[in-house]
Amino acid sequence: HKTQLLQYLQTMSQTEYSVVFLTAFFANKVEHESRHCNGKGLQRQGSSSFDRVYTANQNCGHAYPTFLAVLWCAGLLCSQAPAAFAGLMYLFVRQKYFVGYLGERTQSIPGYLFGKRIILFLFLMSVAGILNYCLVFFFGSDFEIHIKTITGAISPLLLIP
């Protein structure tokens, strides 16, 4: 059980590093757009392109705490592989959302909706893991194998737009 936890921590730390790099990319885009529009340091006033970049960066930054919480819960309480797969898909979707937000605002809607679906999947994995723990604790029934099979089968469905 200890090796599983160490393997999970390694997988999740790689996902968190990806979050850091993606956030750095978004912040770099904000800084670039700010300098391009104003010629000075970071300022909130500027063109509509700066406002779009700044707003997209803020939206992504506000979503990450929720994402990390459900990612960790889903991986620890339910199944590591589907949680890691969903986490990587979420990072890809946030990139799509950010790039879509830079164009027309309607281009960001598919990324936003796809991201909501992934967060819902991770949340449901967390709930299933908590329910399984309660069943084991109170009744001695363990459905962990069934839950892992179901989440492993459902996770590829996240690829369907």
Coordinates of C-alpha atoms in Angstrom, one line a residue:
H1 CA 0.0 0.0 0.0
K2 CA 2.9 2.3 0.7
T3 CA 4.3 1.8 -2.8
Q4 CA 0.9 2.7 -4.3
L5 CA 0.9 6.0 -2.3
L6 CA 4.5 6.8 -3.4
Q7 CA 3.6 6.1 -7.1
Y8 CA 0.4 8.2 -6.8
L9 CA 2.4 11.1 -5.2
Q10 CA 4.9 10.9 -8.1
T11 CA 2.1 11.0 -10.7
M12 CA 0.3 13.9 -9.0
S13 CA 3.5 15.9 -8.6
Q14 CA 4.0 15.6 -12.4
T15 CA 0.5 16.9 -12.9
E16 CA 1.1 19.8 -10.5
Y17 CA 4.3 20.7 -12.4
S18 CA 2.2 20.8 -15.5
V19 CA -0.2 23.2 -13.8
V20 CA 2.8 25.4 -12.8
F21 CA 4.1 25.5 -16.4
L22 CA 0.6 26.3 -17.8
T23 CA 0.1 29.1 -15.3
A24 CA 3.5 30.5 -16.2
F25 CA 2.6 30.4 -19.9
F26 CA -0.7 32.3 -19.1
A27 CA 1.1 34.9 -17.0
N28 CA 3.7 35.3 -19.8
K29 CA 0.9 36.0 -22.3
V30 CA -0.6 38.6 -20.0
E31 CA 2.8 40.3 -19.6
H32 CA 3.5 40.2 -23.3
E33 CA 0.1 41.6 -24.2
S34 CA 0.4 44.3 -21.5
R35 CA 3.8 45.4 -22.8
H36 CA 2.6 45.2 -26.4
C37 CA -0.5 47.4 -25.7
N38 CA 1.1 49.9 -23.2
G39 CA 4.8 49.8 -23.7
K40 CA 5.2 49.9 -19.9
G41 CA 4.9 47.4 -17.2
L42 CA 1.7 45.6 -16.2
Q43 CA -1.3 47.9 -16.2
R44 CA -4.9 47.0 -16.3
Q45 CA -5.8 49.7 -18.7
G46 CA -5.3 48.9 -22.3
S47 CA -6.8 47.4 -25.4
S48 CA -9.5 44.8 -25.5
S49 CA -6.9 42.2 -26.4
F50 CA -5.1 42.8 -23.1
D51 CA -8.5 42.6 -21.3
R52 CA -9.2 39.3 -22.9
V53 CA -5.8 37.9 -22.0
Y54 CA -6.0 39.2 -18.4
T55 CA -9.5 37.9 -17.9
A56 CA -8.7 34.4 -19.3
N57 CA -5.6 34.2 -17.0
Q58 CA -7.8 35.2 -14.0
N59 CA -10.4 32.6 -14.9
C60 CA -7.9 29.9 -15.2
G61 CA -6.2 30.9 -12.0
H62 CA -9.5 30.8 -10.1
A63 CA -10.3 27.3 -11.4
Y64 CA -7.1 25.6 -10.3
P65 CA -7.7 25.2 -6.6
T66 CA -11.0 23.4 -7.3
F67 CA -9.2 21.2 -9.9
L68 CA -6.4 20.3 -7.6
A69 CA -8.7 19.4 -4.7
V70 CA -10.9 17.1 -6.7
L71 CA -7.9 15.6 -8.5
W72 CA -6.2 14.7 -5.3
C73 CA -9.4 13.3 -3.7
A74 CA -10.3 11.3 -6.8
G75 CA -6.8 9.8 -7.0
L76 CA -6.4 9.0 -3.3
L77 CA -9.9 7.8 -2.7
C78 CA -10.8 6.1 -5.9
S79 CA -8.4 5.3 -8.7
Q80 CA -5.1 6.8 -9.7
A81 CA -4.9 6.1 -13.5
P82 CA -8.3 7.6 -14.5
A83 CA -7.7 10.6 -12.1
A84 CA -4.3 11.3 -13.7
F85 CA -5.8 10.9 -17.2
A86 CA -8.6 13.3 -16.4
G87 CA -6.1 15.7 -14.8
L88 CA -4.0 15.8 -18.0
M89 CA -7.1 16.2 -20.1
Y90 CA -8.2 19.1 -17.9
L91 CA -4.9 20.9 -18.5
F92 CA -5.3 20.5 -22.2
V93 CA -8.8 21.8 -22.0
R94 CA -7.8 24.9 -20.0
Q95 CA -5.2 25.6 -22.7
K96 CA -7.9 25.3 -25.3
Y97 CA -10.1 27.6 -23.2
F98 CA -7.3 30.2 -22.8
V99 CA -6.5 30.2 -26.5
G100 CA -10.2 30.3 -27.4
Y101 CA -10.7 33.3 -25.1
L102 CA -8.0 35.2 -27.0
G103 CA -10.1 35.0 -30.1
E104 CA -13.8 35.4 -30.0
R105 CA -15.4 34.8 -26.6
T106 CA -17.6 32.1 -28.2
Q107 CA -14.5 30.1 -29.1
S108 CA -13.8 29.5 -25.4
I109 CA -17.2 27.9 -24.7
P110 CA -16.3 24.4 -25.8
G111 CA -13.2 24.4 -23.6
Y112 CA -15.2 25.7 -20.7
L113 CA -17.9 23.1 -21.0
F114 CA -15.4 20.3 -21.5
G115 CA -13.5 21.5 -18.3
K116 CA -16.8 21.4 -16.3
R117 CA -17.4 17.8 -17.5
I118 CA -13.9 16.7 -16.3
I119 CA -14.3 18.4 -13.0
L120 CA -17.7 16.7 -12.6
F121 CA -16.0 13.3 -13.4
L122 CA -13.3 13.9 -10.8
F123 CA -15.9 15.0 -8.2
L124 CA -18.0 11.8 -8.9
M125 CA -14.9 9.7 -8.5
S126 CA -14.2 11.4 -5.1
V127 CA -17.8 10.7 -4.0
A128 CA -17.5 7.1 -5.1
G129 CA -14.3 6.7 -3.1
I130 CA -15.8 8.3 0.0
L131 CA -18.9 6.0 -0.3
N132 CA -16.8 3.0 -0.7
Y133 CA -14.8 3.9 2.4
C134 CA -18.0 4.3 4.4
L135 CA -19.3 0.9 3.1
V136 CA -16.0 -0.7 4.2
F137 CA -16.0 1.0 7.5
F138 CA -19.6 0.4 8.5
F139 CA -20.6 -2.8 6.6
G140 CA -17.4 -4.5 5.6
S141 CA -18.3 -4.4 1.9
D142 CA -15.5 -3.4 -0.4
F143 CA -16.5 -2.3 -3.9
E144 CA -13.0 -0.8 -4.8
I145 CA -12.4 -3.3 -7.7
H146 CA -15.8 -2.5 -9.2
I147 CA -15.3 1.3 -8.9
K148 CA -11.9 1.1 -10.4
T149 CA -13.2 -0.9 -13.3
I150 CA -16.1 1.5 -13.9
T151 CA -13.9 4.7 -13.7
G152 CA -11.3 3.1 -15.9
A153 CA -14.0 2.3 -18.5
I154 CA -15.6 5.7 -18.3
S155 CA -12.4 7.9 -18.4
P156 CA -11.9 7.4 -22.2
L157 CA -15.4 8.8 -22.7
L158 CA -14.0 12.1 -21.6
L159 CA -12.4 12.4 -25.0
I160 CA -15.8 12.7 -26.7
P161 CA -16.5 16.4 -27.3

